[in-house]
Coordinates of C-alpha atoms in Angstrom, one line a residue:
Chain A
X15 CA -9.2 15.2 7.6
X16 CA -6.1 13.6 9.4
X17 CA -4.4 14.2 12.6
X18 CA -1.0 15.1 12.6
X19 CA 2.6 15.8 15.2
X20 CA 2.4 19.7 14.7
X21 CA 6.4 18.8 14.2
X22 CA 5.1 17.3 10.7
X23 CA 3.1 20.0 9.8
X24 CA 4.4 21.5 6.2
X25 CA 3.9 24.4 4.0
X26 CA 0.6 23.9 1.8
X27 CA -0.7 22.0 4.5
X28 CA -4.8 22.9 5.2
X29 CA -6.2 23.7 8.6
X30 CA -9.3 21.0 8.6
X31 CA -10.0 22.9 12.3
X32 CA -9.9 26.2 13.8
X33 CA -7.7 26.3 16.8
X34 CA -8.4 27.9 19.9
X35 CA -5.4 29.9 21.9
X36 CA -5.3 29.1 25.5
X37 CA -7.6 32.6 26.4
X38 CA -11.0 30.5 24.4
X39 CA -9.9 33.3 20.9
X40 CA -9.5 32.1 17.4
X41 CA -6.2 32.0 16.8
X42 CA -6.2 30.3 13.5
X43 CA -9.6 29.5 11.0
X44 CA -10.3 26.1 9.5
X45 CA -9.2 26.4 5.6
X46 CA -5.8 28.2 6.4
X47 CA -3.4 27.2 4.0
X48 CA -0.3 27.1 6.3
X49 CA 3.4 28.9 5.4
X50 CA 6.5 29.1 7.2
X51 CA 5.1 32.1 9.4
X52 CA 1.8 30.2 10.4
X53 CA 3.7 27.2 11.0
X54 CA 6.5 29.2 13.1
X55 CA 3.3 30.3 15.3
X56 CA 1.7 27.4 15.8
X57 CA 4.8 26.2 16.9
X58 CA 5.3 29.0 19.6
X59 CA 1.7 28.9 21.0
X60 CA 0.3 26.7 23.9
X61 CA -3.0 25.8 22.8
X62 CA -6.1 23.8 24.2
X63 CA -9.2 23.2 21.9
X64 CA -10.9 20.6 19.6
X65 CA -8.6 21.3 16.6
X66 CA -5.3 21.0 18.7
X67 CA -4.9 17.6 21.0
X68 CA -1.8 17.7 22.7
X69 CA 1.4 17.6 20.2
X70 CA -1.5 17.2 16.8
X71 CA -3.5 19.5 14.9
X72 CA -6.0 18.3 12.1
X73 CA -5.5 19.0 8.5
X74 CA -7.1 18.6 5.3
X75 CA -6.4 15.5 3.0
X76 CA -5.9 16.4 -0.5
X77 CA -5.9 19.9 -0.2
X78 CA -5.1 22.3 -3.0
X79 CA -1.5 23.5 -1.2
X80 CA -0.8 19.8 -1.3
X81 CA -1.5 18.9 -4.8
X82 CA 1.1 21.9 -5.5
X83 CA 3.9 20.4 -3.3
X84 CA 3.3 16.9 -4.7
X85 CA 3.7 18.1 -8.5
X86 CA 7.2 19.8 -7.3
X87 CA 8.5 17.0 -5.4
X88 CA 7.6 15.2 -8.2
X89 CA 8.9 17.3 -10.9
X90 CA 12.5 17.4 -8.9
X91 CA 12.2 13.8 -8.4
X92 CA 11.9 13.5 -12.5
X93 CA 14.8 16.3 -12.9
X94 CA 17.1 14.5 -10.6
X95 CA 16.7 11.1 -12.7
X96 CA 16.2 12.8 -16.0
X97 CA 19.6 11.2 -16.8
X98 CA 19.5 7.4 -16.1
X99 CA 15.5 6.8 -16.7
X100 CA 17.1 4.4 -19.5
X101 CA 18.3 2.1 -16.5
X102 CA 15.9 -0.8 -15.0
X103 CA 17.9 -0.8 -11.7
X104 CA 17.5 3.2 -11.7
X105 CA 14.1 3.5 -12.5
X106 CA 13.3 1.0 -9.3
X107 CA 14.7 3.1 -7.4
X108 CA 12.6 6.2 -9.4
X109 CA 9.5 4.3 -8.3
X110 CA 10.2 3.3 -4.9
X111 CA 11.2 7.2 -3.9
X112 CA 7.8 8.4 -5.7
X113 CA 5.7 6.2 -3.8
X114 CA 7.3 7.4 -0.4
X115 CA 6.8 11.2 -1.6
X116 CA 3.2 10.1 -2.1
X117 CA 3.0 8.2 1.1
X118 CA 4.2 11.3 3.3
X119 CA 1.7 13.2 1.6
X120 CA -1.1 10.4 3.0
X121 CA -1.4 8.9 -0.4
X122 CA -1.3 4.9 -0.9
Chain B
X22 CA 42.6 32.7 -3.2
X23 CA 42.8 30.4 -7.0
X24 CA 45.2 27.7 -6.9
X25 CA 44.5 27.2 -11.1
X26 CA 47.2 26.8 -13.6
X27 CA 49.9 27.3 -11.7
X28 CA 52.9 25.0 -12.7
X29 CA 53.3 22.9 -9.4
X30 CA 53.9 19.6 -8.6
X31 CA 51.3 17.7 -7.0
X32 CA 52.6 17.2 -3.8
X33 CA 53.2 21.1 -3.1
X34 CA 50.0 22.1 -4.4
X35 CA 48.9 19.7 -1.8
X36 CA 51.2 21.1 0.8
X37 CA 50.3 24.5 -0.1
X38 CA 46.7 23.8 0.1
X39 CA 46.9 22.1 3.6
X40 CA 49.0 25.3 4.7
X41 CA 46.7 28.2 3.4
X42 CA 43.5 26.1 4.8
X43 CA 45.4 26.5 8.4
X44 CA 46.2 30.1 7.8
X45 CA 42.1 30.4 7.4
X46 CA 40.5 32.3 10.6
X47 CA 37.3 31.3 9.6
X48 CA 38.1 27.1 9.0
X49 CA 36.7 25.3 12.4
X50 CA 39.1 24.7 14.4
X51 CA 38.2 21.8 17.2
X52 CA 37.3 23.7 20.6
X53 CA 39.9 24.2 22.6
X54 CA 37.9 21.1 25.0
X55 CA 37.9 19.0 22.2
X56 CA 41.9 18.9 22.0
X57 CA 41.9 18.7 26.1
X58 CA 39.5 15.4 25.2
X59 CA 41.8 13.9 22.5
X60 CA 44.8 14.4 24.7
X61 CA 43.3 12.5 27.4
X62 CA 41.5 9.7 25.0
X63 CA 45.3 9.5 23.9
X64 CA 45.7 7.9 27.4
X65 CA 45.4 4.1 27.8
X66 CA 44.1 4.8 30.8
X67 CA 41.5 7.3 30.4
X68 CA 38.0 6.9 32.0
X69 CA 34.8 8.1 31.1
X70 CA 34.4 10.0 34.1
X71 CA 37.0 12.4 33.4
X72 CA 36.3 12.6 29.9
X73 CA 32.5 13.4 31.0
X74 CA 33.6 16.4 33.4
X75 CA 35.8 18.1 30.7
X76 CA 32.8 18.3 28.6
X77 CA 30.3 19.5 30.9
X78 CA 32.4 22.1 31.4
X79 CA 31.4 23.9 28.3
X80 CA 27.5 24.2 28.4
X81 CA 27.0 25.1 24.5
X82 CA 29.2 22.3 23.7
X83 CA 26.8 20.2 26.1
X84 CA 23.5 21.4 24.9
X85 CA 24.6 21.1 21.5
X86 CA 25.7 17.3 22.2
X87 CA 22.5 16.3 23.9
X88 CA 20.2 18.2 21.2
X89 CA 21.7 16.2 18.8
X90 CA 21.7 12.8 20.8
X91 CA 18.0 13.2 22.1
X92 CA 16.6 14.4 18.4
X93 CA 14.6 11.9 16.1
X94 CA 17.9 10.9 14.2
X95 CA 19.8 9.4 17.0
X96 CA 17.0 7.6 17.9
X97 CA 17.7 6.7 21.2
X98 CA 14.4 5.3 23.6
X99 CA 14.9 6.8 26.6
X100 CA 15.8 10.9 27.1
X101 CA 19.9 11.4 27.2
X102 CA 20.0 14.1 30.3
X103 CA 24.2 14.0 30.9
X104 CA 26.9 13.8 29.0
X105 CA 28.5 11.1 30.9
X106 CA 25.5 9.1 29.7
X107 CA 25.8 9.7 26.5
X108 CA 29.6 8.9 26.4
X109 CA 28.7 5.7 28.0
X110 CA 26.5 4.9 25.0
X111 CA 28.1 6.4 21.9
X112 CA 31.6 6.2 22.9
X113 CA 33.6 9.7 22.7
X114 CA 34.6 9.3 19.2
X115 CA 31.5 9.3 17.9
X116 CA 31.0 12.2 20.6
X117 CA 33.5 13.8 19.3
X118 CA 32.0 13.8 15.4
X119 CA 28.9 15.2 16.6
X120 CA 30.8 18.0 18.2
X121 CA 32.5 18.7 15.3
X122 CA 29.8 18.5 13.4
X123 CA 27.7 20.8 15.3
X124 CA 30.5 23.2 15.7
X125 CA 30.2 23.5 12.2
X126 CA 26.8 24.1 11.7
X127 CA 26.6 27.5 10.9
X128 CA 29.8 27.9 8.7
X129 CA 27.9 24.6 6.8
X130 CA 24.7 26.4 6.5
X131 CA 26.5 29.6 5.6
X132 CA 28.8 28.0 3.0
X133 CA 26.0 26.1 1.0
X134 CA 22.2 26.0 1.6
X135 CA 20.8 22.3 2.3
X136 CA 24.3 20.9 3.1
X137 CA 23.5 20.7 6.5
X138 CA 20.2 19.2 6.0
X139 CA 22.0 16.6 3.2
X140 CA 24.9 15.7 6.0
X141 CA 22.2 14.7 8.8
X142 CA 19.7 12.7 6.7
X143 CA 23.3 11.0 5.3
X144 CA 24.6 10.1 8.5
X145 CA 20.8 9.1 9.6
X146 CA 20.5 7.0 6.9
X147 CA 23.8 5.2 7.0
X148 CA 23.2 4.4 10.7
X149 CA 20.0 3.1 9.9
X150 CA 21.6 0.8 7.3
X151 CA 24.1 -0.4 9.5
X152 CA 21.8 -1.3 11.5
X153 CA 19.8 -3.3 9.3
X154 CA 22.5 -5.2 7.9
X155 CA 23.7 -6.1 11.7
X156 CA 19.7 -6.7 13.0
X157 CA 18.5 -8.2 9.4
X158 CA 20.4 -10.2 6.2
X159 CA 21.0 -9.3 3.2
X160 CA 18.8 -10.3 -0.3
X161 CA 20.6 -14.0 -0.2
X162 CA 19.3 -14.4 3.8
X163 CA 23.0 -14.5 4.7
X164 CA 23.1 -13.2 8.2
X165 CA 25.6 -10.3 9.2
X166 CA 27.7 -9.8 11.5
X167 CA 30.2 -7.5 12.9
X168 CA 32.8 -10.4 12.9
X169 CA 32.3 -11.0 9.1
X170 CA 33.1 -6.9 8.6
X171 CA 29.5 -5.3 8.6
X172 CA 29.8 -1.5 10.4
X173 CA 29.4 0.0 13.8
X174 CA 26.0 2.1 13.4
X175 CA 27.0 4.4 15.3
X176 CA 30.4 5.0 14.0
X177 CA 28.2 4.9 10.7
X178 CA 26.0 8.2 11.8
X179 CA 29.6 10.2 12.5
X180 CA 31.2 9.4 8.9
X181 CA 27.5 10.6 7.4
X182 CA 28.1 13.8 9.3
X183 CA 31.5 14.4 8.3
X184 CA 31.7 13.2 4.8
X185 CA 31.0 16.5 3.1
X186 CA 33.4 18.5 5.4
X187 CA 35.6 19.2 2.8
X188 CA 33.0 21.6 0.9
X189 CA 33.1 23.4 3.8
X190 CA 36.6 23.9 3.3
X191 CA 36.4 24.6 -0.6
X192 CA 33.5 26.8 0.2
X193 CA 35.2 29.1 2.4
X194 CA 39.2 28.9 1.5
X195 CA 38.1 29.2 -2.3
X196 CA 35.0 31.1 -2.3
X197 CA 35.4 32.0 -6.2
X198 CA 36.5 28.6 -7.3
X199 CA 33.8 27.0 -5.3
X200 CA 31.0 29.3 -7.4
X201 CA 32.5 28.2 -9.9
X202 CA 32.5 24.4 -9.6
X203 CA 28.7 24.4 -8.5
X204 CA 27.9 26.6 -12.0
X205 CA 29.7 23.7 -13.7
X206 CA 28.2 21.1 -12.0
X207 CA 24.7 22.1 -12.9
X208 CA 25.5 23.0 -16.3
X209 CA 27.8 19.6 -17.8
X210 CA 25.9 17.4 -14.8
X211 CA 29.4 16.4 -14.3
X212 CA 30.7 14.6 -10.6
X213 CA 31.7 17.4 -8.5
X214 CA 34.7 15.5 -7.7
X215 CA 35.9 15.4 -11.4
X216 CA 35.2 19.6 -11.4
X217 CA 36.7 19.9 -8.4
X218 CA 39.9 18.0 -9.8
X219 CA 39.9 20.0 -12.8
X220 CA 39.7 23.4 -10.5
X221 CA 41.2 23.0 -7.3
X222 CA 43.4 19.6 -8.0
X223 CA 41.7 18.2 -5.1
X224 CA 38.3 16.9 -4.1
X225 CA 36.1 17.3 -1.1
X226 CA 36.1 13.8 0.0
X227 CA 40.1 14.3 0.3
X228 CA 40.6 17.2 1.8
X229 CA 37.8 15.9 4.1
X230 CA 40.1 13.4 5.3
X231 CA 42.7 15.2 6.0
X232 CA 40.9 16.8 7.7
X233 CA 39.2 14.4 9.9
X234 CA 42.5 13.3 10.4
X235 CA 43.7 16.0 11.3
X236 CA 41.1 16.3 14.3
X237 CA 42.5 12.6 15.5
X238 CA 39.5 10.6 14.4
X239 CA 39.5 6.9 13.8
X240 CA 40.5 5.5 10.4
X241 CA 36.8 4.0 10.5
X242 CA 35.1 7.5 9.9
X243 CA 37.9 9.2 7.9
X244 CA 38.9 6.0 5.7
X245 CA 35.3 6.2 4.3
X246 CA 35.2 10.2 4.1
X247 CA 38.1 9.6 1.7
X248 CA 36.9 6.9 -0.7
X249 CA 33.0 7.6 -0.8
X250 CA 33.1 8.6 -4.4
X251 CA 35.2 5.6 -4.9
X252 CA 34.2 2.6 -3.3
X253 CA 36.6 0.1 -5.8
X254 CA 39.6 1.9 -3.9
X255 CA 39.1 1.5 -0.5
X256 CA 41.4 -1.6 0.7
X257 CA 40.1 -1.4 4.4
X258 CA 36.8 -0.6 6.2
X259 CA 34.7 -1.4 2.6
X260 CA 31.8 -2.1 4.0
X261 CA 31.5 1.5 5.6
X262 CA 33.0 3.0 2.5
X263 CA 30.1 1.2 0.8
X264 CA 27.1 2.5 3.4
X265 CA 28.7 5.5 3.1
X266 CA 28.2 6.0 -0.9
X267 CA 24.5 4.1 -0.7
X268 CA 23.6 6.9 2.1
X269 CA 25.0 9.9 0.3
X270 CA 23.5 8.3 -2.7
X271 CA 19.9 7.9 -1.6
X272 CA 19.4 11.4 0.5
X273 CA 20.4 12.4 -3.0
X274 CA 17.9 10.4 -5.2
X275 CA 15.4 11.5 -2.5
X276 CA 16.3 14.8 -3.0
X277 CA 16.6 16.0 1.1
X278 CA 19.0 18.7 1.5
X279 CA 21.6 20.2 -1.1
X280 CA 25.2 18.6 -1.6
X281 CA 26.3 20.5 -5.4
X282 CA 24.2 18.4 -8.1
X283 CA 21.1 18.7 -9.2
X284 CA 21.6 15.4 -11.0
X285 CA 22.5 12.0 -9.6
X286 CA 24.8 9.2 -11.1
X287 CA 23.7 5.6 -11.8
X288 CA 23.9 3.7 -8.0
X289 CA 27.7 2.5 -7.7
X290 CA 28.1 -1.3 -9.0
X291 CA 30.9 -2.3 -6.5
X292 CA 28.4 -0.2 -3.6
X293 CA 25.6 -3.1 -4.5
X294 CA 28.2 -5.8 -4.8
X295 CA 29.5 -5.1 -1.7
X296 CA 26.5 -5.3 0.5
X297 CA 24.9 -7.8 -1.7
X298 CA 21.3 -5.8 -1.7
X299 CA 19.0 -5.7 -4.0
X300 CA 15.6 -3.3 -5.0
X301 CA 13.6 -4.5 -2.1
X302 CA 16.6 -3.8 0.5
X303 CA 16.5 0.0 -1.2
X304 CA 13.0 -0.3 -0.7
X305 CA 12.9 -1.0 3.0
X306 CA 15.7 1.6 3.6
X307 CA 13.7 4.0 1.9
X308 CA 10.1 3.6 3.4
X309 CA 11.5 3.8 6.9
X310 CA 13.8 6.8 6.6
X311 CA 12.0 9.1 4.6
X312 CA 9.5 10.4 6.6
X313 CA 12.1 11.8 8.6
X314 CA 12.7 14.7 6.7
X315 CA 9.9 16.0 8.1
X316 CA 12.0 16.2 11.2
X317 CA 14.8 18.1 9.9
X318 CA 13.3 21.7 11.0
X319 CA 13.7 20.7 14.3
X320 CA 17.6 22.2 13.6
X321 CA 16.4 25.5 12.3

């Protein structure tokens, strides 16, 4: 589980808490895979509980929805260089932009 | 309206161009504030007061300015409340780009998903690398410094902004032709520029600066515009021409918004000569600016 701005929240992400709306109701269950909707209404809502501190909600490490998104940003990334793998100076580059895909993803 | 094939001469095709993109409702034209502002920055004597009060006039045109200023990309400590404070530390022309910019938010998200997205995280990123070059050295530990030619950052962040405007242009003056050039571009993984050439007899990053010229910007911002696919021509400002390739580069190669290619080119030689940098000065860029994309829904 990791704690994370609500501003970073992105599609696929995994709800690793339920969050509580301000009136004590579930407004969203743990294991919610978030879309653009959910995220659009987390976004709108004031909320106080254990699975929303201030600006942060909790979400899942390695969730399913993430694995997804990492294999398309990846794939793109592969697309986008398809062309100039051959070069050393390119493939640096290559590297260094996978490894901060990974890292926003909470990957080392 | 297609401009192909016919039997012109450069220069009127040029002329002709310039004349049917003014006959355009739809091109952006510079709110009617923003002329009253160049007129009186055209004043040796203009102060910031003034030039503060003519743009709190207009409260969209304030809002928009301050949203922009106060947002994750601008990066600024402390909360930007007034305009005349952010005047004071911007300076109006770079003011003035964000304006601009801004004003042309919707026709840019309108002509061509993810250009919008692509122009922030560009101008983002070549502030940032401005800024290191100024703060840092480069890969030889030679240190940097305005005096020996390295950019204003924030001057940087307006050229990012602006570079792409000529799409807008092509996008809206040339609807068909403009299909066309992005169908070409993803199928031969050609430059746009060269398509654009072959189609229109002019590229974006020139009829960008004319148009940035146009709108009385400095020869800082609208120099770069018109040589970032061509770094080895620029004679002045080269090492913001050269920012300005390496940013549009990179929010390419890392794939954040949507400029016409799918593909990217090898990184420009005379770009890397230029700012003497090397993989671990792409590296650094890279890990620190990245994360920010997460940040670009905040303009949704």
């Amino acid at each position: 589980m990791k704690k994370i701005l609500i501003e970073n929240v992105k599609k696929g992400d995994v709800l690793a808490k339920d969050i509580i709306s301000g009136n004590n109701l579930t407004a969203l269950k743990k294991g919610v895979t978030l879309d653009e909707n959910i995220i659009k209404r987390i976004k709108r809502l004031t909320l106080i509980n254990s699975g929303f501190e201030g600006n942060y909600i909790f979400i899942e490490e390695n969730s399913a929805g993430n694995e997804k998104n990492i294999e398309k940003e990846l794939s793109l990334l592969a697309k986008r260089f398809e062309d100039i793998d051959g070069d050393g100076f390119m493939r640096g580059i290559k590297e260094i932009i996978k490894s901060a895909i990974l890292k926003n993803y909470g990957r080392n | 309206m297609n401009i192909q094939n016919k039997p012109k001469r450069r220069g009127d095709i040029l002329y002709e161009l310039v004349s049917s993109i003014k006959r355009i409702k739809d091109i952006p034209t510079l709110p009617k504030i923003l002329s009253k502002i160049s007129e009186e920055m055209g004043n040796d004597d203009y102060s910031i007061k003034d030039i503060g009060e003519l743009m709190s006039l207009d409260i969209s045109f304030s809002s928009r300015i301050l949203r922009m200023v106060n947002s994750p990309f601008y990066g600024f400590p402390q909360r930007i409340y007034s305009i005349k404070h952010a005047i004071v530390l911007l300076g109006a022309n770079v003011l003035k780009s964000i304006v601009i910019s801004t004003s042309v938010f919707t026709i840019m998200k309108e002509a061509m998903e993810g250009l919008w997205e692509h122009s922030l995280f560009c101008a983002f990123t070549a502030k940032y690398i401005a800024a290191m070059l100024l703060n840092g050295s480069d890969k030889k530990g030679n240190k940097m410094s305005k005096e020996n030619g390295i950019a204003d950052a924030d001057m940087m962040f307006s050229a990012g902004l602006m570079h792409d405007i000529g799409k807008v242009i092509t996008a809206i003056a040339f609807r068909d032709d403009f299909k066309k050039i992005m169908i070409i571009a993803e199928e031969d993984k050609r430059p746009l520029t060269d398509i654009e050439h072959d189609i229109l007899n002019i590229s974006h990053d020139q009829l960008g600066y004319m148009l940035a010229k146009e709108w009385n910007l400095p020869s800082s911002i609208y120099l770069p515009i018109k040589y970032h696919h061509n770094v080895n021509l620029a004679s002045e400002f080269k090492t913001e021409t050269a920012i300005l390739n390496l940013s549009d580069f990179l929010t390419r190669a890392m794939g954040i918004g949507y400029s016409g290619n799918t593909y990217i080119e090898k990184i420009n030689t005379d770009t890397v000569n230029i700012l003497n940098i090397d993989l671990n000065f792409i590296k650094n860029i890279v890990e620190e600016v990245y994360p920010f994309k997460n940040e670009l829904s905040i303009f949704d």
